[in-house]
Coordinates of C-alpha atoms in Angstrom, one line a residue:
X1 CA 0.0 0.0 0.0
X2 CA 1.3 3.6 -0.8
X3 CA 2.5 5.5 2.1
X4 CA 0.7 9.1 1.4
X5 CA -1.8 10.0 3.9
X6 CA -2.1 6.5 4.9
X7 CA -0.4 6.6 8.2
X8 CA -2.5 9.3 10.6
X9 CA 1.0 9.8 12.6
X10 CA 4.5 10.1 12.3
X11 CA 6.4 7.1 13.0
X12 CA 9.9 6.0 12.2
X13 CA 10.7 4.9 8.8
X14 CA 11.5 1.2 10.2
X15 CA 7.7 1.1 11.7
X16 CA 6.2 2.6 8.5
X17 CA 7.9 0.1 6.2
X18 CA 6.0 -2.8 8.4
X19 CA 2.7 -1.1 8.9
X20 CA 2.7 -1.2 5.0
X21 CA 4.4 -4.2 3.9
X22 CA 2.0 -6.7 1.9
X23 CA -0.7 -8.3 4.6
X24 CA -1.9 -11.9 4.9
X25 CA -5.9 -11.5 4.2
X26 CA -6.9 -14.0 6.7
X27 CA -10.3 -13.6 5.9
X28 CA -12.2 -12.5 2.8
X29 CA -15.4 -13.3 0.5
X30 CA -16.3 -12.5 -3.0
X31 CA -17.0 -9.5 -4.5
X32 CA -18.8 -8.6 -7.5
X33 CA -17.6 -8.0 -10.7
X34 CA -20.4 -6.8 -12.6
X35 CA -21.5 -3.1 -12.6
X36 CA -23.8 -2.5 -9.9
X37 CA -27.0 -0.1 -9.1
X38 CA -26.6 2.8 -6.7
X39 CA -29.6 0.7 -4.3
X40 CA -27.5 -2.4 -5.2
X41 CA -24.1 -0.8 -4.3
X42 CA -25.3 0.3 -1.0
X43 CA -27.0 -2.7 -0.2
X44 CA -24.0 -4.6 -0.3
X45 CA -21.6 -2.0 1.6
X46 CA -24.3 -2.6 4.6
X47 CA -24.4 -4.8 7.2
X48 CA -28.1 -5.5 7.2
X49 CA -28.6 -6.1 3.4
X50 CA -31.1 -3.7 3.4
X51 CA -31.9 -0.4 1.7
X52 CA -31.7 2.8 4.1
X53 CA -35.1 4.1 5.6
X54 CA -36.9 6.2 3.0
X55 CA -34.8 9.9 2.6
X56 CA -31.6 8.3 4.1
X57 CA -28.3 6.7 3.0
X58 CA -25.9 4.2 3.6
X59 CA -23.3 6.3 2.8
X60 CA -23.9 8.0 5.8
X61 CA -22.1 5.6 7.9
X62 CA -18.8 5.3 9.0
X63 CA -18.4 2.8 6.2
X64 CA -19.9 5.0 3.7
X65 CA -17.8 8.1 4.5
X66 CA -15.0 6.1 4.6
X67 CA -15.6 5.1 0.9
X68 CA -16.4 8.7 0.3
X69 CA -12.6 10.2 2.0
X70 CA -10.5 6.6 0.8
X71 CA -11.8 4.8 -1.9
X72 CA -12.6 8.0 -4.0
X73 CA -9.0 9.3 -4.7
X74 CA -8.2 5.7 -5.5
X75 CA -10.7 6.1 -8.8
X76 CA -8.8 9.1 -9.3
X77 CA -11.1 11.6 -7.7
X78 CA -10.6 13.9 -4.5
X79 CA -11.8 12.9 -1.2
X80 CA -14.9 13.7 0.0
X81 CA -16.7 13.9 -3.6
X82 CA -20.6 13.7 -3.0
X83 CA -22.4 9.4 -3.4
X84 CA -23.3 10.3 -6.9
X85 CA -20.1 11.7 -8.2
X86 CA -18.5 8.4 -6.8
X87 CA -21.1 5.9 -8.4
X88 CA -20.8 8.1 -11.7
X89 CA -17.0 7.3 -11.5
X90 CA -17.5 3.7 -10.5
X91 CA -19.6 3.4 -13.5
X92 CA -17.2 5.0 -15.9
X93 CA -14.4 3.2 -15.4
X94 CA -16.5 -0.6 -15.1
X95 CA -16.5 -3.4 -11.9
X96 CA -12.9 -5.5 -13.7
X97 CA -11.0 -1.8 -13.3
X98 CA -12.7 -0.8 -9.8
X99 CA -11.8 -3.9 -8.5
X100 CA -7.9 -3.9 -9.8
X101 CA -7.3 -0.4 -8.6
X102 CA -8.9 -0.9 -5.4
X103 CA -8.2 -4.4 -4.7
X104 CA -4.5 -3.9 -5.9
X105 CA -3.7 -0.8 -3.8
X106 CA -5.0 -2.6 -0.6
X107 CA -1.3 -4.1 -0.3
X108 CA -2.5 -7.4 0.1
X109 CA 0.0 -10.4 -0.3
X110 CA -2.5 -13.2 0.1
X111 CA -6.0 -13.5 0.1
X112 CA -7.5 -16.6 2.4
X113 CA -10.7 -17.0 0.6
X114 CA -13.7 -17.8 2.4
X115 CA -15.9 -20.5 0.5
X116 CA -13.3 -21.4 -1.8
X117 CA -14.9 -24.8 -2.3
X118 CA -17.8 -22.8 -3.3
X119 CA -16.5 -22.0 -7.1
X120 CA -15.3 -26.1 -7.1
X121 CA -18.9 -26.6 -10.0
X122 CA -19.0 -28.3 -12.9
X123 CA -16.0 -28.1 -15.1
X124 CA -14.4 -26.2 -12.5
X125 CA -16.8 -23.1 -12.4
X126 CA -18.2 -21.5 -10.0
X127 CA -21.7 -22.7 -8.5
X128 CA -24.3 -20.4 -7.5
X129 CA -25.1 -23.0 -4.3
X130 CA -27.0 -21.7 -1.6
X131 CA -25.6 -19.0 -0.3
X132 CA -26.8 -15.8 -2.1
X133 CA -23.6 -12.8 -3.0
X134 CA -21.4 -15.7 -2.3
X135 CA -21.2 -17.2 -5.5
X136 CA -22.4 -17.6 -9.1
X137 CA -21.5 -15.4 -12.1
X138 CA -21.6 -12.2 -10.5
X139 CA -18.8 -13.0 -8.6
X140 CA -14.7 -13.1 -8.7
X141 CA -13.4 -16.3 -8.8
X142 CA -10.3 -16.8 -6.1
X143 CA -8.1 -16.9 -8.9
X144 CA -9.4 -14.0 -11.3
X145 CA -10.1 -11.8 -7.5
X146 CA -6.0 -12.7 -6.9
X147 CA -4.8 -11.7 -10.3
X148 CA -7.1 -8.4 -9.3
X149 CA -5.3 -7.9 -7.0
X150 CA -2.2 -9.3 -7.6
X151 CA -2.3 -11.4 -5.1
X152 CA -2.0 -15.2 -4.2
X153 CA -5.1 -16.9 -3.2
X154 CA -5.7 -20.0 -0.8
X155 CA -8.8 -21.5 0.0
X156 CA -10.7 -21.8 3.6
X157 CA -13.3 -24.9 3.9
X158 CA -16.8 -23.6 4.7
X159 CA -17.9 -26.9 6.9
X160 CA -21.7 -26.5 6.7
X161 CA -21.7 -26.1 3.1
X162 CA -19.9 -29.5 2.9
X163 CA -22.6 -30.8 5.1
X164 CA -25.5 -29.3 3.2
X165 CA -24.0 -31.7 -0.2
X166 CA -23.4 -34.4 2.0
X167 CA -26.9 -33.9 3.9
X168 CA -28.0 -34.3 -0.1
X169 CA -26.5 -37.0 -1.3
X170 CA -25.8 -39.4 1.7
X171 CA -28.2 -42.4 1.6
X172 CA -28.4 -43.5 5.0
X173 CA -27.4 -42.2 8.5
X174 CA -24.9 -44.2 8.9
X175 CA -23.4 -43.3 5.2
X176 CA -23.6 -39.3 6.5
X177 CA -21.3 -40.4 8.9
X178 CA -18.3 -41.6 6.7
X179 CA -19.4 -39.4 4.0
X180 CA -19.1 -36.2 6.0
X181 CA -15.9 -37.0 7.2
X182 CA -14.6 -38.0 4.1
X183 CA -15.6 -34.7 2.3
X184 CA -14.0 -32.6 4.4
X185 CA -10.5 -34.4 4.6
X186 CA -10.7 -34.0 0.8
X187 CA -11.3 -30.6 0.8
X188 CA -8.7 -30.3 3.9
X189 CA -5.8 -31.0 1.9
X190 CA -6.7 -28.5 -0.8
X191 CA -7.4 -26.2 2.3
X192 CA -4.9 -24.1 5.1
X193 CA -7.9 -23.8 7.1
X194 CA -11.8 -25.1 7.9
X195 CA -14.3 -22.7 8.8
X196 CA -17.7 -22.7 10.9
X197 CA -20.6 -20.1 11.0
X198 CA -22.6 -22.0 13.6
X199 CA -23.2 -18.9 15.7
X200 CA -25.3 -18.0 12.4
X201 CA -27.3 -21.3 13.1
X202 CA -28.3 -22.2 16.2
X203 CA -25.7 -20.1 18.3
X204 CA -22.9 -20.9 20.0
X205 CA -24.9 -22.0 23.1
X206 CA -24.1 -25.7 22.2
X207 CA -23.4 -28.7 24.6
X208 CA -19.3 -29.7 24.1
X209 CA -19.7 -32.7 24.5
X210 CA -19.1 -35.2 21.7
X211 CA -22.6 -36.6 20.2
X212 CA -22.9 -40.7 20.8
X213 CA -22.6 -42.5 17.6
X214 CA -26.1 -43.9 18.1
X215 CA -27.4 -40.1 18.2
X216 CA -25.7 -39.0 15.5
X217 CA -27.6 -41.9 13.1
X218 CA -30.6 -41.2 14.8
X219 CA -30.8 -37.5 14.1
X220 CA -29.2 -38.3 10.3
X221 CA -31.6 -40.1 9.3
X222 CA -34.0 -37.5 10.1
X223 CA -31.8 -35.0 8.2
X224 CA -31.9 -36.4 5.2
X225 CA -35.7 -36.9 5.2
X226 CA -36.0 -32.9 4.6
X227 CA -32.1 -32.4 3.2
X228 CA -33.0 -28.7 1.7
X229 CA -33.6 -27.7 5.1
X230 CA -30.4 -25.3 6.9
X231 CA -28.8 -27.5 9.6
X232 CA -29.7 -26.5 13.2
X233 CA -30.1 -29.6 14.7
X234 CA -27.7 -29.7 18.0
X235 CA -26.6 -33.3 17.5
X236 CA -25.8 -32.8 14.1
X237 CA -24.1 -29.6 14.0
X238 CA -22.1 -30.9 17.3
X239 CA -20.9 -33.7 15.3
X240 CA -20.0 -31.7 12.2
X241 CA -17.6 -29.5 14.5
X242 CA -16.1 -32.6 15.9
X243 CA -15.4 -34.3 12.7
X244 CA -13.9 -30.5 11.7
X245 CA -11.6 -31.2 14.3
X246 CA -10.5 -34.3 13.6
X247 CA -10.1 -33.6 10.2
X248 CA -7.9 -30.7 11.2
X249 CA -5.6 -32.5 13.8
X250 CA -5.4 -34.9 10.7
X251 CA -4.1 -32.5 8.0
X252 CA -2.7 -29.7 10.5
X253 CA -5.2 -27.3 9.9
X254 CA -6.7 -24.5 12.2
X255 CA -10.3 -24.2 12.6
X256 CA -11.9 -20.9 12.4
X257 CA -15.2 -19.6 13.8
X258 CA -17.5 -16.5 13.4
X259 CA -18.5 -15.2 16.8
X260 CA -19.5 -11.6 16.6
X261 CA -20.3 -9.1 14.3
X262 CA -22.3 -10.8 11.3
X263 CA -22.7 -9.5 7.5
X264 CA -26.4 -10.2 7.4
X265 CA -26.1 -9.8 3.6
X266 CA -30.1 -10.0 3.3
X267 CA -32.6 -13.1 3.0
X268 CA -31.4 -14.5 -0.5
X269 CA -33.8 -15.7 -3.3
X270 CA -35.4 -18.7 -2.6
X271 CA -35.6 -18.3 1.0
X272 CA -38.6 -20.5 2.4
X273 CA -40.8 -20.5 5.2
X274 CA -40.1 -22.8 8.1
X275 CA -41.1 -23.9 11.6
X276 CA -42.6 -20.7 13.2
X277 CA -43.2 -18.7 10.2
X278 CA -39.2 -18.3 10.2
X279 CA -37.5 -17.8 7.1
X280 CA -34.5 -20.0 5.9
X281 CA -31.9 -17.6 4.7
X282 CA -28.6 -18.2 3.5
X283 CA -25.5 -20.0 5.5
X284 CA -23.4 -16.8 5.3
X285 CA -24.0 -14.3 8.5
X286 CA -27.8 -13.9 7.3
X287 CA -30.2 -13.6 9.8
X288 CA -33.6 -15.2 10.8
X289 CA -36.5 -13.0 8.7
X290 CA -39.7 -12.6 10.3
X291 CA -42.6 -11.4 8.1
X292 CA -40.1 -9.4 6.1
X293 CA -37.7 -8.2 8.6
X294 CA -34.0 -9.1 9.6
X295 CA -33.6 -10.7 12.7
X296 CA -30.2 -10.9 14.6
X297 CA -31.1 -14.1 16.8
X298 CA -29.0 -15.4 19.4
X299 CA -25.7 -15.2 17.0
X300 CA -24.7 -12.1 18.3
X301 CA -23.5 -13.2 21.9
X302 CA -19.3 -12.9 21.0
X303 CA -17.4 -16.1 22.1
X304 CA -18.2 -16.7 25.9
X305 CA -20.9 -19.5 25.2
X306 CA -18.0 -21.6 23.5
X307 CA -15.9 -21.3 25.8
X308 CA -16.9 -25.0 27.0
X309 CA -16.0 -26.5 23.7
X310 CA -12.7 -24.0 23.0
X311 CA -11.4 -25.9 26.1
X312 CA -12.6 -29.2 25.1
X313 CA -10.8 -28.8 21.5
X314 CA -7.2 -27.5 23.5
X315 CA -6.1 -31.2 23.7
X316 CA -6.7 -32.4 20.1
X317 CA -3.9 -29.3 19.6
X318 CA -5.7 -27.5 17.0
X319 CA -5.6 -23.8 16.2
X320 CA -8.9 -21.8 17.0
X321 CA -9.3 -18.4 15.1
X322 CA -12.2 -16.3 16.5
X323 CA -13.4 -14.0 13.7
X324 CA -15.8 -11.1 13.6
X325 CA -15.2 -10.2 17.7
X326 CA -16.5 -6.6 17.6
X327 CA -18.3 -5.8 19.4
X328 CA -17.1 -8.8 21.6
X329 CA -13.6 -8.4 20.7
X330 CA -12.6 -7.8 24.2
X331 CA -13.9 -11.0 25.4
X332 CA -12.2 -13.0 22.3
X333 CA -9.0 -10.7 23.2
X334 CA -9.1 -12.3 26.8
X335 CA -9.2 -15.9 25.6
X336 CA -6.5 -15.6 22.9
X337 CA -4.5 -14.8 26.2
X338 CA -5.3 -17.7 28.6
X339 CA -5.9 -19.9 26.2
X340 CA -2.5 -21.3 24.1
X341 CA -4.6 -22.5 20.7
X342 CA -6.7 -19.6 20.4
X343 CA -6.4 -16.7 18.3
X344 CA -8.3 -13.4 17.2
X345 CA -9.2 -11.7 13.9
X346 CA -8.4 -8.1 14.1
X347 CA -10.6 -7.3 10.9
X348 CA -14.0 -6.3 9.7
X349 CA -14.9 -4.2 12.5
X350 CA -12.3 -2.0 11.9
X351 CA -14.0 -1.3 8.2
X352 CA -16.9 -0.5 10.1
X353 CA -15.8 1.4 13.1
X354 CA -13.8 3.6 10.2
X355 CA -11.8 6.6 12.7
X356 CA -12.7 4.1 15.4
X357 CA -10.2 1.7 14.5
X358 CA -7.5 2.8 16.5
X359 CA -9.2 2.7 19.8
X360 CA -10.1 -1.3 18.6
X361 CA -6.8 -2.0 18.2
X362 CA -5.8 -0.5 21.4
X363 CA -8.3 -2.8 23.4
X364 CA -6.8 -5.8 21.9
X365 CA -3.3 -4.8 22.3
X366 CA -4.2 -4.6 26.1
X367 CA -5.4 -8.3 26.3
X368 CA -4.3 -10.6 23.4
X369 CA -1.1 -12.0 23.1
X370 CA 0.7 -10.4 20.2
X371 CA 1.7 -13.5 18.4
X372 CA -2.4 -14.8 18.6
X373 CA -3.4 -11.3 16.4
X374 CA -4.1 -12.0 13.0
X375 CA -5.6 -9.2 10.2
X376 CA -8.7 -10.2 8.2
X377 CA -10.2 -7.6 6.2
X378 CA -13.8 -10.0 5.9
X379 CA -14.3 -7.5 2.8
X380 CA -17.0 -9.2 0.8
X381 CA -19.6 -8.0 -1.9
X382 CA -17.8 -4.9 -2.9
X383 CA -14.1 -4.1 -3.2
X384 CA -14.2 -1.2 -1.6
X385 CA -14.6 -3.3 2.1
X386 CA -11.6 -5.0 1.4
X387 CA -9.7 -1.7 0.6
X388 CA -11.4 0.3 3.6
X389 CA -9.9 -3.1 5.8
X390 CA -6.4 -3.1 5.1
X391 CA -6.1 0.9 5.3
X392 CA -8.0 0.6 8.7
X393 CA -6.1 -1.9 9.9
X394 CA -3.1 0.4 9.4
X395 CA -4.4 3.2 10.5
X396 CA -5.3 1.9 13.5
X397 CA -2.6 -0.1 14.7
X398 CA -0.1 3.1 13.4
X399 CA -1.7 5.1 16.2
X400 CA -1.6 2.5 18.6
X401 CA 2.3 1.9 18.0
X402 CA 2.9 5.6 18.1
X403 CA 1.1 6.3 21.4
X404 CA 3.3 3.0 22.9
X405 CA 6.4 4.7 21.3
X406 CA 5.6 8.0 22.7
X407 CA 5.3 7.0 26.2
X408 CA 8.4 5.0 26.2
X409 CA 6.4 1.6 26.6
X410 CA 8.1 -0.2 23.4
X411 CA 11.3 0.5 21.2
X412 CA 11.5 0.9 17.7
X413 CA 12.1 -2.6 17.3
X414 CA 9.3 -4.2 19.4
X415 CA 6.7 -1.8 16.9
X416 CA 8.1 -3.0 14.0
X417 CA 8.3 -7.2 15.7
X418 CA 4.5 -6.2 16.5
X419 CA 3.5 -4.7 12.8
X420 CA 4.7 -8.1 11.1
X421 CA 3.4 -10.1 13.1
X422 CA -0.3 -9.6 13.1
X423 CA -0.1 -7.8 9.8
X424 CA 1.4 -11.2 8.0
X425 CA 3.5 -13.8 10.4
X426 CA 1.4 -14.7 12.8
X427 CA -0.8 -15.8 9.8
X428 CA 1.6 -17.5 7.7
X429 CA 2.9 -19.8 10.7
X430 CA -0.6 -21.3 11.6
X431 CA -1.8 -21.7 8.1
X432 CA 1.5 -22.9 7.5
X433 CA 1.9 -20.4 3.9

């Protein structure tokens, strides 16, 4: 990433050069590459998938003003231009050049790519599956969102979409068993990481405990009696996280887990009523909708309710990655430090809390370990959230080294050791790049 204006403070050149060496993209999703509506546009830079309230704006958010003051002179035009002057420009120049200036001046070394299995359809293609913005046509392949960027790309395994085909095609409980476990150790090895988004599913309020083999039939076979359904049953979604594990002892891979701020992305096409008068939205961070409206459920609780089941995984000796902490990033912060296989995503709230950043990156300075830190920008739809993530990231932990440096707390040396770290080497030893 180019150094001008990027950095809020003055640091030595040695701490500069690490704040904006190439980062490690722990975690990131798709974004479009078609040309996009202004409604469309917005929808996708919010969190709740859903148009402003009549006479108001997304861009009147932190995110949106960000977009506004950083992603503007990127397109070649000054900060600050007014939402229509920015869209105008996004439309002149087209979605394949937005995305290589903005993706490629993010400073990105390597994207980990979030549902990489996802674009693993026919003849290789990517397949629209179930999960709305997440794939299909409209969106980057890993490989052409990598050469956007010019980046390299490696793939994370999105475990409930594995179950979901398995959950299709399995034709007994006891051959869900086997088959589960053997689509995940294929995908493993193509993998440096497996991924869960359970909080979006049930919650995290789940019983650690391994499910008997005898329940885990039981409540198959009644899964693949209705195997369109989304999985929330406890027994099955327990045994799908401990077959994760195993499979990631197996191949050495860590295990990653959303437990705080979801991308709702909004219900997706399709959706259908269930139990309640609920409606079945996609796997990705979507919410419950109830007669039209988005509802946040019981996924927004941060990481305490897994603590059980963190503890219960410590022996097996596999890495856990907490992403999506804020606003629970404190809590995550404190179990990265007691705990020696857990670690913390410093991303995605740090697009959305914009000027805020600096005070997030403070709070987990405080409490996590710094060798258990890792960046993710969780930019996804639009490539402006993956831009706005590494500058924020930068921006943020720049004025949390200076005010260290300042006070006399850390040398020159221990800023820039701290910098590469979380902004690349913490990631590339666990997912072993």
């Amino acid at each position: 990433m180019r150094s001008d204006g990027v950095l809020p403070v003055e640091l030595p050149d040695a701490v500069r050069e690490a704040l904006l060496a190439p980062l490690v993209d722990q975690n990131c999703h798709g974004v479009r590459r078609d040309d996009l509506t202004r409604a469309r546009f917005e929808t996708l830079l919010s969190d709740a998938g859903t148009p402003a309230p009549p006479g108001t704006t997304h861009f009147d958010t932190p995110v949106g003003t960000a977009v506004r003051r950083w992603c503007a002179p990127v397109l070649g035009l000054a900060p600050h231009v007014p939402p229509a002057v920015y869209l105008a420009r996004r439309a002149e120049l087209g979605a394949t050049e937005v995305n290589r200036r903005l993706l490629g001046a993010a400073g990105i070394a390597t994207f980990l790519f979030d549902g990489f299995d996802h674009f693993d359809g026919p003849n290789g293609g990517p397949d629209s599956g179930p999960d709305g913005d997440l794939g299909g046509p409209e969106v980057l392949p890993p490989a052409e969102m990598g050469h956007a960027g010019g980046a390299g790309t490696a793939r994370v395994v999105h475990i409930e979409r594995a179950e979901e085909e398995v959950a299709r095609t399995a034709a007994s409980g006891v051959s869900y068993i086997s088959a589960l476990a053997q689509i995940l150790a294929a995908r493993a090895v193509r993998a440096v990481a497996l991924k869960s988004v359970t909080a979006h599913r049930s919650g995290l309020h789940l019983d650690p405990a391994r499910p008997s083999r005898g329940a885990v039939i039981a409540a198959a076979t009644r899964r693949l009696a209705c195997p369109g359904e989304r999985l929330v049953d406890q027994v099955l979604l327990r045994h799908l996280l401990w077959t994760a594990v195993d499979v990631a002892r197996e191949y050495g891979r860590p295990l990653q887990f959303h437990t705080g701020h979801p991308h709702y992305g909004g219900a997706r096409q399709g959706a259908h009523a269930g139990r309640g008068g609920r409606v079945d939205v996609g796997a990705f961070g979507t919410p419950d909708v109830v007669e039209g409206h988005a509802v946040p459920g019981r996924y927004g609780t941060g990481p305490a309710p897994m603590t059980g089941f963190i503890v219960a995984v410590q022996p097996m000796g596999v890495p856990v990655v907490l992403l999506h902490c804020h606003p629970f990033h404190r809590r995550a912060a404190y179990l990265a430090g007691v705990l020696p296989h857990v670690y913390v995503d410093v991303g995605a709230a740090l697009t959305r809390s914009a000027t805020g950043s600096a005070a997030v990156m403070a709070e987990l300075l405080e409490l996590a370990p710094f060798h258990k830190q890792l960046f993710g920008s969780g930019g996804h739809g639009v490539a402006e959230t993956c831009h706005l993530g590494a500058l924020h990231y930068r921006r943020g932990l720049a004025g949390a080294l200076a005010a260290r440096l300042a006070d006399g707390e850390w040398s020159v040396s221990d800023a820039v050791r701290v910098a590469q770290m979380i902004g690349s080497g913490n990631a590339r030893r666990i997912y072993r790049l």
